[in-house]
Short mmCIF file of C-alpha atoms in Angstrom, two decimals:
data_model
loop_
_atom_site.label_atom_id
_atom_site.label_comp_id
_atom_site.label_asym_id
_atom_site.label_seq_id
_atom_site.Cartn_x
_atom_site.Cartn_y
_atom_site.Cartn_z
CA THR L 1 0.00 0.00 0.00
CA GLN L 2 1.33 3.37 -1.00
CA THR L 3 1.09 6.18 1.53
CA VAL L 4 2.13 9.81 1.50
CA SER L 5 2.56 11.69 4.76
CA GLN L 6 2.78 15.45 5.19
CA SER L 7 3.38 15.92 8.88
CA ASP L 8 2.82 19.67 9.00
CA ALA L 9 -0.77 20.73 8.46
CA HIS L 10 0.07 24.43 8.67
CA VAL L 11 3.35 26.35 8.34
CA THR L 12 3.62 30.10 8.91
CA VAL L 13 6.63 32.16 7.82
CA PHE L 14 7.42 35.78 7.04
CA GLU L 15 8.03 37.12 3.56
CA GLY L 16 11.67 36.64 2.64
CA ASP L 17 12.12 33.65 4.96
CA SER L 18 13.17 30.26 3.71
CA VAL L 19 10.76 27.37 4.09
CA GLU L 20 10.81 23.59 3.94
CA LEU L 21 7.62 21.55 3.56
CA ARG L 22 8.03 17.92 4.49
CA CYS L 23 6.83 14.84 2.67
CA ASN L 24 7.49 11.20 3.51
CA TYR L 25 6.26 8.27 1.51
CA SER L 26 5.94 4.54 1.79
CA TYR L 27 6.12 2.46 -1.34
CA GLY L 28 8.14 -0.59 -2.34
CA GLY L 29 8.38 -0.13 -6.09
CA SER L 30 9.47 2.43 -8.64
CA ILE L 31 7.61 5.71 -8.34
CA TYR L 32 7.35 9.29 -9.42
CA LEU L 33 7.27 11.88 -6.64
CA SER L 34 5.71 15.26 -7.28
CA TRP L 35 4.60 18.45 -5.64
CA TYR L 36 1.52 20.52 -6.48
CA ILE L 37 0.27 23.89 -5.29
CA GLN L 38 -3.37 24.87 -4.78
CA HIS L 39 -4.34 28.47 -4.21
CA HIS L 40 -7.61 28.96 -2.37
CA GLY L 41 -10.61 27.84 -4.42
CA ARG L 42 -8.51 26.96 -7.46
CA GLY L 43 -7.29 23.87 -9.24
CA LEU L 44 -3.87 22.34 -8.61
CA GLN L 45 -0.72 23.42 -10.40
CA PHE L 46 2.18 21.06 -11.00
CA LEU L 47 5.42 22.33 -9.41
CA LEU L 48 8.04 19.64 -9.96
CA LYS L 49 8.71 15.90 -9.96
CA TYR L 50 11.44 13.34 -9.39
CA TYR L 51 11.97 9.92 -10.87
CA SER L 52 15.69 9.26 -11.01
CA GLY L 53 19.06 10.96 -11.30
CA ASN L 54 20.03 14.13 -9.44
CA PRO L 55 18.09 13.99 -6.15
CA VAL L 56 17.60 17.76 -6.15
CA VAL L 57 15.04 18.88 -8.70
CA GLN L 58 14.17 22.41 -9.63
CA GLY L 59 10.64 23.60 -10.22
CA VAL L 60 8.79 26.77 -11.06
CA ASN L 61 8.94 30.01 -9.06
CA GLY L 62 12.16 29.13 -7.24
CA PHE L 63 10.94 25.92 -5.65
CA GLU L 64 13.16 22.87 -5.39
CA ALA L 65 12.78 19.47 -3.79
CA GLU L 66 15.24 16.88 -2.61
CA PHE L 67 14.71 13.14 -2.76
CA SER L 68 16.19 10.92 -0.07
CA LYS L 69 15.86 7.17 -0.45
CA SER L 70 17.24 6.47 3.02
CA ASP L 71 14.67 8.75 4.66
CA SER L 72 11.86 7.98 2.19
CA SER L 73 11.41 11.71 1.86
CA PHE L 74 10.83 14.31 -0.80
CA HIS L 75 10.89 17.70 0.95
CA LEU L 76 10.05 20.94 -0.85
CA ARG L 77 12.09 24.07 -0.24
CA LYS L 78 12.21 27.68 -1.20
CA ALA L 79 14.99 30.08 -0.23
CA SER L 80 12.91 33.26 -0.03
CA VAL L 81 9.13 33.15 0.03
CA HIS L 82 6.73 35.76 -1.30
CA TRP L 83 3.24 36.48 -0.04
CA SER L 84 1.88 34.97 -3.26
CA ASP L 85 3.34 31.61 -2.21
CA SER L 86 0.57 31.34 0.38
CA ALA L 87 -1.36 28.24 -0.64
CA VAL L 88 -1.83 24.56 0.12
CA TYR L 89 0.98 22.32 -1.06
CA PHE L 90 0.37 18.68 -1.87
CA CYS L 91 2.97 15.97 -2.19
CA ALA L 92 2.01 13.04 -4.42
CA VAL L 93 3.32 9.62 -5.39
CA SER L 94 2.58 7.73 -8.59
CA PRO L 95 3.68 4.17 -9.41
CA SER L 96 5.71 4.16 -12.58
CA TYR L 97 4.47 0.97 -14.18
CA GLY L 98 1.37 -0.66 -15.56
CA GLY L 99 -2.17 0.57 -15.32
CA SER L 100 -1.60 1.73 -11.77
CA GLY L 101 0.82 4.25 -13.22
CA ASN L 102 -2.22 6.40 -13.90
CA LYS L 103 -2.88 6.63 -10.17
CA LEU L 104 -1.76 9.72 -8.28
CA ILE L 105 -1.90 9.44 -4.49
CA PHE L 106 -1.86 12.71 -2.61
CA GLY L 107 -0.81 13.61 0.90
CA THR L 108 -3.13 15.59 3.15
CA GLY L 109 -1.53 18.89 2.21
CA THR L 110 0.35 21.63 4.04
CA LEU L 111 -1.10 25.11 4.24
CA LEU L 112 1.68 27.66 3.87
CA SER L 113 0.86 31.11 5.20
CA VAL L 114 3.31 33.90 4.36
CA LYS L 115 3.04 36.99 6.52
CA PRO L 116 4.18 40.41 5.27
CA ALA O 1 -0.88 25.45 -25.52
CA GLN O 2 -3.20 23.05 -23.80
CA THR O 3 -6.25 24.35 -21.98
CA ILE O 4 -8.67 22.55 -19.73
CA HIS O 5 -12.15 23.77 -19.02
CA GLN O 6 -14.68 22.53 -16.50
CA TRP O 7 -18.38 23.25 -16.35
CA PRO O 8 -20.29 24.42 -14.48
CA VAL O 9 -18.16 26.55 -12.18
CA ALA O 10 -20.49 25.81 -9.27
CA GLU O 11 -23.70 23.91 -8.63
CA ILE O 12 -26.21 23.81 -5.81
CA LYS O 13 -28.37 20.71 -6.05
CA ALA O 14 -30.93 18.87 -3.97
CA VAL O 15 -30.37 15.42 -2.51
CA GLY O 16 -31.73 12.83 -4.92
CA SER O 17 -31.38 15.01 -8.01
CA PRO O 18 -29.21 14.07 -11.01
CA LEU O 19 -25.84 15.61 -11.78
CA SER O 20 -23.61 16.02 -14.79
CA LEU O 21 -20.20 17.71 -14.67
CA GLY O 22 -18.06 18.21 -17.73
CA CYS O 23 -14.44 18.68 -18.67
CA THR O 24 -12.88 19.54 -22.04
CA ILE O 25 -9.21 19.54 -22.98
CA LYS O 26 -8.02 21.50 -25.98
CA GLY O 27 -4.64 21.37 -27.65
CA LYS O 28 -3.71 17.81 -26.72
CA SER O 29 -4.66 14.65 -28.53
CA SER O 30 -5.22 11.33 -26.77
CA PRO O 31 -4.51 12.53 -23.23
CA ASN O 32 -5.13 10.45 -20.13
CA LEU O 33 -8.04 12.01 -18.26
CA TYR O 34 -8.89 11.94 -14.57
CA TRP O 35 -11.62 12.96 -12.13
CA TYR O 36 -10.81 13.86 -8.55
CA TRP O 37 -12.95 14.74 -5.55
CA GLN O 38 -11.80 17.03 -2.78
CA ALA O 39 -13.70 17.53 0.46
CA THR O 40 -13.55 21.05 1.88
CA GLY O 41 -10.08 21.53 3.32
CA GLY O 42 -9.17 17.96 2.47
CA THR O 43 -6.94 15.91 0.27
CA LEU O 44 -7.73 14.73 -3.22
CA GLN O 45 -9.21 11.37 -4.04
CA GLN O 46 -8.91 10.04 -7.55
CA LEU O 47 -12.32 8.78 -8.74
CA PHE O 48 -11.85 7.72 -12.36
CA TYR O 49 -9.29 7.68 -15.09
CA SER O 50 -9.47 7.11 -18.83
CA ILE O 51 -6.70 6.36 -21.28
CA THR O 52 -8.84 6.32 -24.42
CA VAL O 53 -12.28 7.16 -25.78
CA GLY O 54 -15.02 4.94 -24.42
CA GLN O 55 -12.80 3.38 -21.75
CA VAL O 56 -13.07 4.48 -18.11
CA GLU O 57 -11.59 2.83 -15.03
CA SER O 58 -13.12 3.35 -11.60
CA VAL O 59 -10.75 3.93 -8.69
CA VAL O 60 -13.23 4.64 -5.90
CA GLN O 61 -16.94 3.82 -5.80
CA LEU O 62 -18.90 6.83 -4.63
CA ASN O 63 -22.19 6.22 -6.48
CA LEU O 64 -20.80 8.20 -9.39
CA SER O 65 -20.07 7.26 -12.97
CA ALA O 66 -17.87 8.68 -15.68
CA SER O 67 -17.77 8.54 -19.44
CA ARG O 68 -15.45 9.66 -22.19
CA PRO O 69 -17.61 10.22 -25.27
CA LYS O 70 -14.91 12.08 -27.21
CA ASP O 71 -11.13 12.21 -27.10
CA ASP O 72 -11.20 15.64 -25.49
CA GLN O 73 -14.22 15.27 -23.20
CA PHE O 74 -14.76 13.64 -19.81
CA ILE O 75 -18.13 13.57 -18.05
CA LEU O 76 -18.92 12.81 -14.40
CA SER O 77 -22.49 12.01 -13.48
CA THR O 78 -24.96 10.42 -11.13
CA GLU O 79 -28.68 9.85 -11.23
CA LYS O 80 -29.18 10.50 -7.53
CA LEU O 81 -27.05 12.89 -5.46
CA LEU O 82 -26.18 12.24 -1.82
CA LEU O 83 -25.16 14.81 0.80
CA SER O 84 -21.72 13.20 0.79
CA HIS O 85 -21.20 14.21 -2.83
CA SER O 86 -20.65 17.82 -1.80
CA GLY O 87 -17.14 19.05 -2.48
CA PHE O 88 -14.78 20.25 -5.15
CA TYR O 89 -14.48 18.20 -8.34
CA LEU O 90 -11.36 18.50 -10.39
CA CYS O 91 -10.62 17.20 -13.84
CA ALA O 92 -7.03 16.62 -14.93
CA TRP O 93 -5.07 15.38 -17.92
CA SER O 94 -1.66 13.85 -18.44
CA LEU O 95 0.40 12.47 -21.26
CA GLY O 96 -0.37 8.90 -22.28
CA GLY O 97 1.36 5.91 -20.77
CA THR O 98 1.96 6.08 -17.05
CA GLY O 99 1.45 9.82 -16.87
CA GLY O 100 4.80 10.28 -15.18
CA GLY O 101 3.38 11.71 -11.97
CA GLU O 102 2.67 14.93 -13.81
CA GLN O 103 -0.94 15.97 -14.23
CA TYR O 104 -2.56 19.25 -15.24
CA PHE O 105 -5.72 20.30 -13.49
CA GLY O 106 -8.76 22.30 -14.48
CA PRO O 107 -10.23 25.09 -12.34
CA GLY O 108 -12.71 22.78 -10.66
CA THR O 109 -16.46 22.68 -9.99
CA ARG O 110 -17.79 23.45 -6.51
CA LEU O 111 -20.78 21.21 -5.74
CA THR O 112 -23.11 21.81 -2.81
CA VAL O 113 -25.77 19.21 -2.13
CA LEU O 114 -28.59 20.30 0.17
#
């Protein structure tokens, strides 16, 4: 059974601060790991993904994420946040083979609040 | 560029009434298509996916059905709404094959069942 855990329901930072949003997963096979952002009342936007290779992947708007096999983690980071980064962030895992490769399993989300 | 539209933007319906939600993708041929449900403040649950016209796979049974009548269209429906159907419905597309963990979402439809 695949699971995705986002331990922080809500993170509050000030504009210009750095931030790390945590994601841990449990899955025995080959997977894609991704991050999505959802502004209030809107659809989700794809930020970045990892499958293999360099464990640090770059995404849009200055976001990056680092994969760690030993920790089963895929944490999202940003060096300097802007108020417009306030949103809910979802980590997701997708098996990379067969029909189940069409399945995207989301974590419970982390609400990031950026104060001015 | 690919665009994804969902209709309607919002619906308020009575328990027991029928429902039809739609999704159209433009600018991409033969995409994989998906329906998701999101409870208020909650995570997303994949409901259905389709890799080709006329073929739909159910992921979770919630007394809903889905159809793909055209390559660029995905429909979610039910004949009888329940209170538990309230929420935010999102349509998404991805490239064919496994999708690669990368999906593109529409703006969503807010459904309130009273």
